[in-house]
Each structure stands twice: as C-alpha cells, then as structure tokens.
PDB file of C-alpha atoms and ligand atoms in Angstrom:
ATOM      1  CA  UNK W   1      -0.414   0.224   0.135  1.00  0.00           C
ATOM      2  CA  UNK W   2       1.407   4.076  -1.013  1.00  0.00           C
ATOM      3  CA  UNK W   3       0.475   6.828   0.793  1.00  0.00           C
ATOM      4  CA  UNK W   4      -1.474   7.689  -2.355  1.00  0.00           C
ATOM      5  CA  UNK W   5      -3.540   4.242  -2.799  1.00  0.00           C
ATOM      6  CA  UNK W   6      -6.432   5.115  -3.670  1.00  0.00           C
ATOM      7  CA  UNK W   7      -5.827   9.054  -4.239  1.00  0.00           C
ATOM      8  CA  UNK W   8      -6.685   9.705  -7.926  1.00  0.00           C
ATOM      9  CA  UNK W   9      -4.240  12.824  -9.270  1.00  0.00           C
ATOM     10  CA  UNK W  10      -4.845  15.313 -12.083  1.00  0.00           C
ATOM     11  CA  UNK W  11      -1.350  16.647 -13.076  1.00  0.00           C
ATOM     12  CA  UNK W  12      -0.928  19.612 -15.592  1.00  0.00           C
ATOM     13  CA  UNK W  13       1.781  19.330 -17.767  1.00  0.00           C
ATOM     14  CA  UNK W  14       2.786  16.172 -16.753  1.00  0.00           C
ATOM     15  CA  UNK W  15       4.295  15.378 -20.183  1.00  0.00           C
ATOM     16  CA  UNK W  16       7.686  16.671 -19.976  1.00  0.00           C
ATOM     17  CA  UNK W  17       9.844  17.630 -16.672  1.00  0.00           C
ATOM     18  CA  UNK W  18       8.451  18.896 -13.242  1.00  0.00           C
ATOM     19  CA  UNK W  19       5.417  17.851 -14.002  1.00  0.00           C
ATOM     20  CA  UNK W  20       6.552  14.513 -15.546  1.00  0.00           C
ATOM     21  CA  UNK W  21       8.355  13.557 -12.530  1.00  0.00           C
ATOM     22  CA  UNK W  22       5.751  14.367  -9.626  1.00  0.00           C
ATOM     23  CA  UNK W  23       2.903  12.372 -11.712  1.00  0.00           C
ATOM     24  CA  UNK W  24       5.683   9.591 -11.313  1.00  0.00           C
ATOM     25  CA  UNK W  25       6.173  10.102  -8.031  1.00  0.00           C
ATOM     26  CA  UNK W  26       1.983  10.348  -6.978  1.00  0.00           C
ATOM     27  CA  UNK W  27       1.483   7.236  -9.361  1.00  0.00           C
ATOM     28  CA  UNK W  28       4.328   5.163  -7.207  1.00  0.00           C
ATOM     29  CA  UNK W  29       3.159   6.384  -4.203  1.00  0.00           C
ATOM     30  CA  UNK W  30      -0.395   4.037  -5.732  1.00  0.00           C
ATOM     31  CA  UNK W  31      -2.464   7.031  -6.721  1.00  0.00           C
ATOM     32  CA  UNK W  32      -3.748   6.366  -9.938  1.00  0.00           C
ATOM     33  CA  UNK W  33      -2.402   9.548 -12.513  1.00  0.00           C
ATOM     34  CA  UNK W  34      -3.845  12.081 -15.090  1.00  0.00           C
ATOM     35  CA  UNK W  35      -1.426  13.539 -17.458  1.00  0.00           C
ATOM     36  CA  UNK W  36      -2.276  15.750 -18.850  1.00  0.00           C
ATOM     37  CA  UNK W  37      -0.310  17.257 -22.219  1.00  0.00           C
ATOM     38  CA  UNK W  38      -1.109  20.580 -23.649  1.00  0.00           C
ATOM     39  CA  UNK W  39       0.672  19.090 -27.285  1.00  0.00           C
ATOM     40  CA  UNK W  40       3.013  16.242 -27.000  1.00  0.00           C
ATOM     41  CA  UNK W  41       0.675  12.988 -26.793  1.00  0.00           C
ATOM     42  CA  UNK W  42       4.519  11.053 -27.436  1.00  0.00           C
ATOM     43  CA  UNK W  43       5.649  12.228 -24.310  1.00  0.00           C
ATOM     44  CA  UNK W  44       2.165  12.987 -21.853  1.00  0.00           C
ATOM     45  CA  UNK W  45       2.730   8.277 -23.867  1.00  0.00           C
ATOM     46  CA  UNK W  46       5.865   7.732 -22.084  1.00  0.00           C
ATOM     47  CA  UNK W  47       5.186   9.122 -18.560  1.00  0.00           C
ATOM     48  CA  UNK W  48       1.970   7.214 -18.812  1.00  0.00           C
ATOM     49  CA  UNK W  49       3.884   4.329 -19.372  1.00  0.00           C
ATOM     50  CA  UNK W  50       6.756   4.433 -17.703  1.00  0.00           C
ATOM     51  CA  UNK W  51       3.862   4.557 -14.569  1.00  0.00           C
ATOM     52  CA  UNK W  52       2.627   1.414 -14.898  1.00  0.00           C
ATOM     53  CA  UNK W  53       5.942  -0.382 -16.530  1.00  0.00           C
ATOM     54  CA  UNK W  54       5.984   0.728 -12.423  1.00  0.00           C
ATOM     55  CA  UNK W  55       3.109  -0.784 -10.689  1.00  0.00           C
ATOM     56  CA  UNK W  56       0.658   2.754 -10.887  1.00  0.00           C
ATOM     57  CA  UNK W  57      -2.321   3.465 -13.379  1.00  0.00           C
ATOM     58  CA  UNK W  58      -2.627   5.934 -15.408  1.00  0.00           C
ATOM     59  CA  UNK W  59      -3.573   7.986 -18.350  1.00  0.00           C
ATOM     60  CA  UNK W  60      -3.644  10.984 -20.880  1.00  0.00           C
ATOM     61  CA  UNK W  61      -5.821  14.327 -21.315  1.00  0.00           C
ATOM     62  CA  UNK W  62      -5.173  16.264 -23.860  1.00  0.00           C
ATOM     63  CA  UNK W  63      -5.923  19.356 -23.957  1.00  0.00           C
ATOM     64  CA  UNK W  64      -3.977  22.881 -25.439  1.00  0.00           C
ATOM     65  CA  UNK W  65      -4.421  25.725 -22.000  1.00  0.00           C
ATOM     66  CA  UNK W  66      -4.486  29.085 -22.850  1.00  0.00           C
ATOM     67  CA  UNK W  67      -7.627  28.385 -25.400  1.00  0.00           C
ATOM     68  CA  UNK W  68     -11.210  29.657 -24.900  1.00  0.00           C
ATOM     69  CA  UNK W  69     -12.753  27.029 -22.625  1.00  0.00           C
ATOM     70  CA  UNK W  70      -9.337  24.994 -22.250  1.00  0.00           C
ATOM     71  CA  UNK W  71     -10.154  23.876 -18.372  1.00  0.00           C
ATOM     72  CA  UNK W  72     -12.853  23.015 -19.136  1.00  0.00           C
ATOM     73  CA  UNK W  73     -12.479  20.579 -21.584  1.00  0.00           C
ATOM     74  CA  UNK W  74      -9.616  19.306 -19.280  1.00  0.00           C
ATOM     75  CA  UNK W  75     -12.471  18.449 -17.012  1.00  0.00           C
ATOM     76  CA  UNK W  76     -14.408  16.497 -19.075  1.00  0.00           C
ATOM     77  CA  UNK W  77     -11.783  14.480 -20.919  1.00  0.00           C
ATOM     78  CA  UNK W  78     -10.876  13.312 -17.154  1.00  0.00           C
ATOM     79  CA  UNK W  79     -14.501  12.589 -16.669  1.00  0.00           C
ATOM     80  CA  UNK W  80     -14.753  10.019 -19.116  1.00  0.00           C
ATOM     81  CA  UNK W  81     -11.818   8.367 -16.932  1.00  0.00           C
ATOM     82  CA  UNK W  82     -12.385   9.076 -13.377  1.00  0.00           C
ATOM     83  CA  UNK W  83     -15.054   9.957 -11.365  1.00  0.00           C
ATOM     84  CA  UNK W  84     -13.643  12.030  -8.811  1.00  0.00           C
ATOM     85  CA  UNK W  85     -10.525  13.633  -7.806  1.00  0.00           C
ATOM     86  CA  UNK W  86      -8.607  13.945  -4.666  1.00  0.00           C
ATOM     87  CA  UNK W  87      -4.739  16.017  -6.058  1.00  0.00           C
ATOM     88  CA  UNK W  88      -4.759  18.562  -8.423  1.00  0.00           C
ATOM     89  CA  UNK W  89      -1.473  19.903  -8.601  1.00  0.00           C
ATOM     90  CA  UNK W  90      -0.928  22.572 -11.768  1.00  0.00           C
ATOM     91  CA  UNK W  91       2.457  22.105 -13.011  1.00  0.00           C
ATOM     92  CA  UNK W  92       1.881  23.407 -16.251  1.00  0.00           C
ATOM     93  CA  UNK W  93       3.207  26.564 -17.438  1.00  0.00           C
ATOM     94  CA  UNK W  94       5.229  27.963 -19.684  1.00  0.00           C
ATOM     95  CA  UNK W  95       8.303  31.335 -19.058  1.00  0.00           C
ATOM     96  CA  UNK W  96       8.572  34.442 -21.115  1.00  0.00           C
ATOM     97  CA  UNK W  97      11.257  33.763 -23.995  1.00  0.00           C
ATOM     98  CA  UNK W  98      11.911  38.139 -24.231  1.00  0.00           C
ATOM     99  CA  UNK W  99      12.854  40.671 -22.146  1.00  0.00           C
ATOM    100  CA  UNK W 100      11.055  42.673 -20.836  1.00  0.00           C
ATOM    101  CA  UNK W 101      11.830  45.637 -23.453  1.00  0.00           C
ATOM    102  CA  UNK W 102      10.955  43.148 -26.502  1.00  0.00           C
ATOM    103  CA  UNK W 103       7.666  41.740 -24.550  1.00  0.00           C
ATOM    104  CA  UNK W 104       4.789  42.632 -26.477  1.00  0.00           C
ATOM    105  CA  UNK W 105       0.320  42.848 -25.428  1.00  0.00           C
ATOM    106  CA  UNK W 106       0.056  39.344 -27.532  1.00  0.00           C
ATOM    107  CA  UNK W 107       2.529  37.278 -25.979  1.00  0.00           C
ATOM    108  CA  UNK W 108       1.868  38.798 -21.847  1.00  0.00           C
ATOM    109  CA  UNK W 109      -1.484  37.612 -22.190  1.00  0.00           C
ATOM    110  CA  UNK W 110       0.065  34.098 -23.643  1.00  0.00           C
ATOM    111  CA  UNK W 111       1.846  34.037 -20.236  1.00  0.00           C
ATOM    112  CA  UNK W 112      -1.365  35.002 -18.062  1.00  0.00           C
ATOM    113  CA  UNK W 113      -3.797  32.230 -20.356  1.00  0.00           C
ATOM    114  CA  UNK W 114      -1.796  29.327 -19.503  1.00  0.00           C
ATOM    115  CA  UNK W 115       0.011  30.539 -16.128  1.00  0.00           C
ATOM    116  CA  UNK W 116      -3.092  31.993 -14.410  1.00  0.00           C
ATOM    117  CA  UNK W 117      -5.578  32.162 -15.829  1.00  0.00           C
ATOM    118  CA  UNK W 118      -6.595  28.198 -16.668  1.00  0.00           C
ATOM    119  CA  UNK W 119      -5.114  27.685 -13.069  1.00  0.00           C
ATOM    120  CA  UNK W 120      -7.316  29.452 -11.879  1.00  0.00           C
ATOM    121  CA  UNK W 121     -10.533  27.768 -13.978  1.00  0.00           C
ATOM    122  CA  UNK W 122      -8.943  24.029 -13.725  1.00  0.00           C
ATOM    123  CA  UNK W 123      -9.872  25.253  -9.692  1.00  0.00           C
ATOM    124  CA  UNK W 124     -12.773  26.776  -9.952  1.00  0.00           C
ATOM    125  CA  UNK W 125     -14.610  23.616 -12.593  1.00  0.00           C
ATOM    126  CA  UNK W 126     -12.705  21.908  -9.890  1.00  0.00           C
ATOM    127  CA  UNK W 127     -13.827  22.585  -7.223  1.00  0.00           C
ATOM    128  CA  UNK W 128     -17.257  20.849  -7.067  1.00  0.00           C
ATOM    129  CA  UNK W 129     -14.560  17.092  -8.065  1.00  0.00           C
ATOM    130  CA  UNK W 130     -12.517  17.252  -5.926  1.00  0.00           C
ATOM    131  CA  UNK W 131     -13.236  14.642  -2.425  1.00  0.00           C
ATOM    132  CA  UNK W 132     -12.754  16.331   0.583  1.00  0.00           C
ATOM    133  CA  UNK W 133      -9.948  15.860   2.732  1.00  0.00           C
ATOM    134  CA  UNK W 134      -8.356  16.355  -1.233  1.00  0.00           C
ATOM    135  CA  UNK W 135      -4.970  18.602  -2.420  1.00  0.00           C
ATOM    136  CA  UNK W 136      -4.811  21.941  -4.792  1.00  0.00           C
ATOM    137  CA  UNK W 137      -1.232  22.626  -5.284  1.00  0.00           C
ATOM    138  CA  UNK W 138      -0.101  25.334  -7.403  1.00  0.00           C
ATOM    139  CA  UNK W 139       3.580  25.526  -9.123  1.00  0.00           C
ATOM    140  CA  UNK W 140       4.983  28.528  -8.645  1.00  0.00           C
ATOM    141  CA  UNK W 141       8.593  29.656  -9.049  1.00  0.00           C
ATOM    142  CA  UNK W 142      11.376  31.508  -6.495  1.00  0.00           C
ATOM    143  CA  UNK W 143      11.232  34.377  -8.699  1.00  0.00           C
ATOM    144  CA  UNK W 144       7.784  35.262  -7.325  1.00  0.00           C
ATOM    145  CA  UNK W 145       9.782  36.011  -4.286  1.00  0.00           C
ATOM    146  CA  UNK W 146      12.680  37.559  -5.737  1.00  0.00           C
ATOM    147  CA  UNK W 147      14.474  39.797  -8.362  1.00  0.00           C
ATOM    148  CA  UNK W 148      16.811  36.891  -9.411  1.00  0.00           C
ATOM    149  CA  UNK W 149      15.684  37.897 -12.721  1.00  0.00           C
ATOM    150  CA  UNK W 150      14.657  40.881 -13.348  1.00  0.00           C
ATOM    151  CA  UNK W 151      13.537  40.554 -17.351  1.00  0.00           C
ATOM    152  CA  UNK W 152      11.664  37.636 -16.531  1.00  0.00           C
ATOM    153  CA  UNK W 153       9.161  40.356 -15.181  1.00  0.00           C
ATOM    154  CA  UNK W 154       5.815  39.075 -17.227  1.00  0.00           C
ATOM    155  CA  UNK W 155       6.237  35.708 -16.050  1.00  0.00           C
ATOM    156  CA  UNK W 156       6.863  36.494 -12.417  1.00  0.00           C
ATOM    157  CA  UNK W 157       4.711  38.659 -12.515  1.00  0.00           C
ATOM    158  CA  UNK W 158       2.245  34.884 -12.996  1.00  0.00           C
ATOM    159  CA  UNK W 159       3.629  33.124  -9.856  1.00  0.00           C
ATOM    160  CA  UNK W 160       1.636  36.030  -8.212  1.00  0.00           C
ATOM    161  CA  UNK W 161      -1.275  36.315  -9.029  1.00  0.00           C
ATOM    162  CA  UNK W 162      -0.877  32.336  -8.902  1.00  0.00           C
ATOM    163  CA  UNK W 163       0.635  32.439  -5.279  1.00  0.00           C
ATOM    164  CA  UNK W 164      -2.773  34.879  -4.700  1.00  0.00           C
ATOM    165  CA  UNK W 165      -5.500  32.460  -5.894  1.00  0.00           C
ATOM    166  CA  UNK W 166      -3.316  29.445  -3.329  1.00  0.00           C
ATOM    167  CA  UNK W 167      -3.909  31.839  -0.497  1.00  0.00           C
ATOM    168  CA  UNK W 168      -6.995  32.735  -0.719  1.00  0.00           C
ATOM    169  CA  UNK W 169      -8.472  29.311  -2.092  1.00  0.00           C
ATOM    170  CA  UNK W 170      -7.220  27.311   1.114  1.00  0.00           C
ATOM    171  CA  UNK W 171      -9.413  29.902   3.217  1.00  0.00           C
ATOM    172  CA  UNK W 172     -12.407  28.665   0.178  1.00  0.00           C
ATOM    173  CA  UNK W 173     -11.750  25.065   0.091  1.00  0.00           C
ATOM    174  CA  UNK W 174     -10.450  24.224   4.017  1.00  0.00           C
ATOM    175  CA  UNK W 175     -14.243  23.808   5.327  1.00  0.00           C
ATOM    176  CA  UNK W 176     -13.692  20.652   3.801  1.00  0.00           C
ATOM    177  CA  UNK W 177     -10.571  19.532   4.503  1.00  0.00           C
ATOM    178  CA  UNK W 178      -8.829  20.879   1.015  1.00  0.00           C
ATOM    179  CA  UNK W 179      -5.595  21.914   1.116  1.00  0.00           C
ATOM    180  CA  UNK W 180      -4.645  24.610  -1.275  1.00  0.00           C
ATOM    181  CA  UNK W 181      -0.824  24.783  -1.490  1.00  0.00           C
ATOM    182  CA  UNK W 182       2.619  27.072  -3.260  1.00  0.00           C
ATOM    183  CA  UNK W 183       5.632  24.703  -4.780  1.00  0.00           C
ATOM    184  CA  UNK W 184       8.007  27.051  -5.486  1.00  0.00           C
ATOM    185  CA  UNK W 185      11.140  25.429  -7.401  1.00  0.00           C
ATOM    186  CA  UNK W 186      15.119  27.590  -8.676  1.00  0.00           C
ATOM    187  CA  UNK W 187      16.121  26.561 -11.599  1.00  0.00           C
ATOM    188  CA  UNK W 188      15.352  22.892 -12.423  1.00  0.00           C
ATOM    189  CA  UNK W 189      16.758  21.058 -15.419  1.00  0.00           C
ATOM    190  CA  UNK W 190      14.438  20.523 -18.003  1.00  0.00           C
ATOM    191  CA  UNK W 191      13.338  21.892 -21.428  1.00  0.00           C
ATOM    192  CA  UNK W 192      12.244  24.829 -20.129  1.00  0.00           C
ATOM    193  CA  UNK W 193      15.684  25.951 -19.113  1.00  0.00           C
ATOM    194  CA  UNK W 194      18.187  23.659 -20.987  1.00  0.00           C
ATOM    195  CA  UNK W 195      19.130  26.953 -23.891  1.00  0.00           C
ATOM    196  CA  UNK W 196      19.980  28.760 -20.786  1.00  0.00           C
ATOM    197  CA  UNK W 197      21.891  25.992 -18.932  1.00  0.00           C
ATOM    198  CA  UNK W 198      23.219  23.987 -22.074  1.00  0.00           C
ATOM    199  CA  UNK W 199      23.016  26.103 -24.885  1.00  0.00           C
ATOM    200  CA  UNK W 200      25.640  28.717 -22.905  1.00  0.00           C
ATOM    201  CA  UNK W 201      28.911  28.178 -22.165  1.00  0.00           C
ATOM    202  CA  UNK W 202      28.575  28.776 -18.396  1.00  0.00           C
ATOM    203  CA  UNK W 203      25.155  28.314 -17.508  1.00  0.00           C
ATOM    204  CA  UNK W 204      24.712  25.122 -15.633  1.00  0.00           C
ATOM    205  CA  UNK W 205      27.519  26.735 -13.481  1.00  0.00           C
ATOM    206  CA  UNK W 206      25.836  30.015 -12.600  1.00  0.00           C
ATOM    207  CA  UNK W 207      22.477  28.499 -12.328  1.00  0.00           C
ATOM    208  CA  UNK W 208      23.966  25.712  -9.487  1.00  0.00           C
ATOM    209  CA  UNK W 209      25.907  28.840  -7.588  1.00  0.00           C
ATOM    210  CA  UNK W 210      22.135  30.673  -7.089  1.00  0.00           C
ATOM    211  CA  UNK W 211      21.289  27.286  -5.029  1.00  0.00           C
ATOM    212  CA  UNK W 212      23.390  27.348  -1.181  1.00  0.00           C
ATOM    213  CA  UNK W 213      23.538  23.869  -2.232  1.00  0.00           C
ATOM    214  CA  UNK W 214      25.666  23.613  -5.096  1.00  0.00           C
ATOM    215  CA  UNK W 215      23.623  22.413  -7.990  1.00  0.00           C
ATOM    216  CA  UNK W 216      20.715  22.061 -10.297  1.00  0.00           C
ATOM    217  CA  UNK W 217      17.386  20.958  -8.770  1.00  0.00           C
ATOM    218  CA  UNK W 218      15.733  18.431 -10.670  1.00  0.00           C
ATOM    219  CA  UNK W 219      12.299  17.459 -11.475  1.00  0.00           C
ATOM    220  CA  UNK W 220      12.922  14.010  -8.567  1.00  0.00           C
ATOM    221  CA  UNK W 221      13.296  17.221  -6.030  1.00  0.00           C
ATOM    222  CA  UNK W 222      10.145  19.414  -6.391  1.00  0.00           C
ATOM    223  CA  UNK W 223       8.014  16.331  -6.846  1.00  0.00           C
ATOM    224  CA  UNK W 224       9.011  14.785  -3.739  1.00  0.00           C
ATOM    225  CA  UNK W 225       7.577  17.427  -1.930  1.00  0.00           C
ATOM    226  CA  UNK W 226       4.509  17.383  -3.664  1.00  0.00           C
ATOM    227  CA  UNK W 227       4.550  14.288  -2.571  1.00  0.00           C
ATOM    228  CA  UNK W 228       4.094  15.195   0.673  1.00  0.00           C
ATOM    229  CA  UNK W 229       2.220  17.222   0.835  1.00  0.00           C
ATOM    230  CA  UNK W 230      -0.175  15.289  -1.477  1.00  0.00           C
ATOM    231  CA  UNK W 231       0.283  12.612   1.527  1.00  0.00           C
ATOM    232  CA  UNK W 232      -1.497  12.535   4.710  1.00  0.00           C
ATOM    233  CA  UNK W 233       1.624  13.992   6.362  1.00  0.00           C
ATOM    234  CA  UNK W 234       0.761  17.236   5.213  1.00  0.00           C
ATOM    235  CA  UNK W 235      -2.572  17.673   6.569  1.00  0.00           C
ATOM    236  CA  UNK W 236      -2.179  20.767   8.620  1.00  0.00           C
ATOM    237  CA  UNK W 237      -0.199  23.145   5.714  1.00  0.00           C
ATOM    238  CA  UNK W 238      -2.296  25.731   3.390  1.00  0.00           C
ATOM    239  CA  UNK W 239      -2.384  28.459   1.626  1.00  0.00           C
ATOM    240  CA  UNK W 240       1.343  28.428   2.582  1.00  0.00           C
ATOM    241  CA  UNK W 241       4.119  28.945   0.053  1.00  0.00           C
ATOM    242  CA  UNK W 242       7.040  26.239   0.254  1.00  0.00           C
ATOM    243  CA  UNK W 243      10.151  27.598  -1.135  1.00  0.00           C
ATOM    244  CA  UNK W 244      12.147  24.295  -3.058  1.00  0.00           C
ATOM    245  CA  UNK W 245      14.364  26.803  -4.550  1.00  0.00           C
ATOM    246  CA  UNK W 246      17.878  24.765  -3.404  1.00  0.00           C
ATOM    247  CA  UNK W 247      18.407  28.383  -0.636  1.00  0.00           C
ATOM    248  CA  UNK W 248      18.289  30.445  -3.542  1.00  0.00           C
ATOM    249  CA  UNK W 249      16.423  32.721  -2.281  1.00  0.00           C
ATOM    250  CA  UNK W 250      18.907  32.582   0.865  1.00  0.00           C
TER     251      UNK W 250
HETATM  252  P1  NAP M   1       8.194  22.028 -19.576  1.00  0.00           P
HETATM  253  O1  NAP M   1       9.654  21.053 -19.492  1.00  0.00           O
HETATM  254  O2  NAP M   1       8.543  22.671 -21.143  1.00  0.00           O
HETATM  255  O3  NAP M   1       7.156  21.259 -19.636  1.00  0.00           O
HETATM  256  C1  NAP M   1       6.160  21.951 -19.708  1.00  0.00           C
HETATM  257  C2  NAP M   1       4.855  21.614 -19.628  1.00  0.00           C
HETATM  258  O4  NAP M   1       4.239  21.928 -19.400  1.00  0.00           O
HETATM  259  C3  NAP M   1       4.850  19.686 -20.412  1.00  0.00           C
HETATM  260  O5  NAP M   1       4.333  18.729 -20.333  1.00  0.00           O
HETATM  261  C4  NAP M   1       3.717  20.657 -21.443  1.00  0.00           C
HETATM  262  O6  NAP M   1       3.410  19.642 -22.678  1.00  0.00           O
HETATM  263  C5  NAP M   1       2.562  21.462 -20.956  1.00  0.00           C
HETATM  264  N1  NAP M   1       2.352  22.136 -21.040  1.00  0.00           N
HETATM  265  C6  NAP M   1       3.146  23.906 -21.745  1.00  0.00           C
HETATM  266  N2  NAP M   1       2.455  25.217 -21.314  1.00  0.00           N
HETATM  267  C7  NAP M   1       1.105  24.459 -22.484  1.00  0.00           C
HETATM  268  C8  NAP M   1      -0.616  24.663 -22.748  1.00  0.00           C
HETATM  269  N3  NAP M   1      -0.618  25.809 -23.838  1.00  0.00           N
HETATM  270  N4  NAP M   1      -1.363  23.462 -22.638  1.00  0.00           N
HETATM  271  C9  NAP M   1      -0.477  22.084 -21.670  1.00  0.00           C
HETATM  272  N5  NAP M   1      -0.632  22.129 -21.969  1.00  0.00           N
HETATM  273  C10 NAP M   1       1.015  22.694 -22.118  1.00  0.00           C
HETATM  274  O7  NAP M   1       8.077  23.289 -18.200  1.00  0.00           O
HETATM  275  P2  NAP M   1       9.047  22.630 -16.608  1.00  0.00           P
HETATM  276  O8  NAP M   1      10.207  23.654 -16.653  1.00  0.00           O
HETATM  277  O9  NAP M   1       8.959  21.617 -16.613  1.00  0.00           O
HETATM  278  O10 NAP M   1       7.810  23.750 -15.754  1.00  0.00           O
HETATM  279  C11 NAP M   1       7.124  23.842 -15.310  1.00  0.00           C
HETATM  280  C12 NAP M   1       6.555  24.285 -14.361  1.00  0.00           C
HETATM  281  O11 NAP M   1       7.693  25.018 -13.124  1.00  0.00           O
HETATM  282  C13 NAP M   1       6.081  25.582 -14.776  1.00  0.00           C
HETATM  283  O12 NAP M   1       4.803  26.288 -14.209  1.00  0.00           O
HETATM  284  C14 NAP M   1       6.986  26.471 -14.739  1.00  0.00           C
HETATM  285  O13 NAP M   1       6.837  28.080 -14.615  1.00  0.00           O
HETATM  286  C15 NAP M   1       7.326  26.061 -13.362  1.00  0.00           C
HETATM  287  N6  NAP M   1       9.058  26.218 -12.991  1.00  0.00           N
HETATM  288  C16 NAP M   1       9.933  25.378 -13.367  1.00  0.00           C
HETATM  289  C17 NAP M   1      11.267  25.892 -12.845  1.00  0.00           C
HETATM  290  C18 NAP M   1      12.177  25.428 -14.068  1.00  0.00           C
HETATM  291  O14 NAP M   1      13.705  26.176 -13.645  1.00  0.00           O
HETATM  292  N7  NAP M   1      11.934  24.268 -14.903  1.00  0.00           N
HETATM  293  C19 NAP M   1      11.490  26.766 -12.398  1.00  0.00           C
HETATM  294  C20 NAP M   1      10.475  27.199 -11.703  1.00  0.00           C
HETATM  295  C21 NAP M   1       8.985  26.591 -11.820  1.00  0.00           C
HETATM  296  P3  NAP M   1       3.445  19.779 -24.312  1.00  0.00           P
HETATM  297  O15 NAP M   1       5.231  17.877 -23.526  1.00  0.00           O
HETATM  298  O16 NAP M   1       3.145  19.339 -25.052  1.00  0.00           O
HETATM  299  O17 NAP M   1       4.124  20.660 -24.347  1.00  0.00           O
END
C-alpha cells in the first residue's frame, strides 16, 4: 500500500519536465494519475508507460491550455476516466521568451492565459470534483519572491498571481479539509531551461551558484516536495508558499 493508494490525481503539463516527475512520483505512491499534456502526445504516452511499468495506473488527457474553454475541456476529458479527484497539481506553465524591453501584449496575454487563467478555472471548475480532504498544489517559482531575473518580470508576475490564488483558495476550500499550497522551484533542469543551462557556456555553473546546495535542481527534487503535501503527512499545511529553490533565495 502506497501513501496515495485509492487516490486520483490530475497533474497538468505532465508530459515533460517537473510535471512528469510529479506524475511519476504520485503514481509510485499509489495514486491513479491523469497525465495532462498540451501538444506532445508521444511524451504524455511515455509518462503513462513509465507509471504503468513501475506498477501504477495512469491515463493521458490532451488539452492545450490558454485557449477558450480549456479548463472545461480538461475536466470533460477527465470525467471520461474518473468520477472524482483527490489531488490537483497545477503545474503546466510557460516562460517568457523575451526580455522586458521586447515583450509584446500578445505574449503577455498568453503568459497570463496559460499560467494564471487556466489554473484558476481548473480550480474553479474542479472544486466540485475535488473530494473532501483533497489537495491542490500550484507550481509557482522562486521568482515570485525575488528579483533575481528582472527581465522575466511578466512571467514572475504570473506566479505572484498564482500565489494569491493559493492563499485565497486555501480559505475557500479549507472547511472541506482540502489543503491548497504553492511549491516554488528554483532553476530545474528541464526543456524550459535547456537553452540557459546547456546552450550557454556557463549557464550550468551560474544556475548551480544560485543554490545554497551548489547544484541545479531536478524534477524529482520538486516532485518529492509535492508528494509530501499530497500525502496525509501534509494535512496541516495549507495556504503556504513552500520554497523549493534549494536555498536560492537565502
Ligand atoms: P517544461 O519542461 O517546458 O514542460 C512544460 C509542461 O507543461 C509540458 O508537459 C507541456 O506540455 C505543458 N504545457 C506547456 N504549455 C502548455 C499549454 N499551453 N497547454 C497545455 N500544456 C502545456 O516546463 P517545466 O520546466 O517542467 O515547468 C513546469 C512548471 O514549473 C511551470 O509552471 C514552470 O513555470 C515552473 N517552474 C519551472 C522552473 C524551471 O527551472 N524549470 C522553475 C520554477 C518554476 P507539452 O509537452 O504537450 O507541450
């Protein structure tokens, strides 16, 4: 019996990176996992296969977030496979591809549509599906609390907004025993950061130096934190912003 046996989880953006790490960890802990993805069906199938080959259970849901009616379609797909959810992890997110001086209205709107509006409506439309005693985990960023990378201001603002959702939702859902928390990673080695980490000469060393622990984070570093919050051990932690930056803010 795993800590999450009998539970059902929905992890957005679970085809790759941090979301995949979270989906695999929750699957190993016994949860049946809805592996949400945007466009990369092959990668989502790989996540499902990895969970199943470790003895778990999973299914894939493909809906591009940041499009009209996105959250409604995610839940409609989800409902075809399961009749309630215990753990919602709002992980899917995009970064700003251009610095402050160059960012345009369209890109700003897209950042907010994917990183803020989608999690808001996934939570709003998911509230009735969430079972009492459930969990919501929003994947924020250390940049919501630090001007370490000021050029990414629009992206960081989306995570600040997500953190307000965490705080207020914890009050709204608390009476039902549902906890809501933000987990804030620092630099994690994923496709999202590949250009910075592996495409520049000193990216890896620079990112490692941010952390008090002297290395770049991995998806598993974040997944293990989410697993704690998702488990019964995390029942008394809610409305919290959990620094999972490896000490990059200290
Ligand atoms: P990633 O490697 O780029 O993976 C992103 C995941 O989200 C993929 O599964 C992708 O699906 C999905 N996704 C992206 N845009 C989507 C959309 N419009 N609709 C549906 N799905 C979409 O990213 P990551 O680095 O793992 O980041 C995951 C989360 O952690 C994000 O919220 C990010 O802001 C946050 N974060 C990351 C870091 C870091 O250093 N990596 C640090 C702090 C916070 P497809 O594969 O189908 O495209």
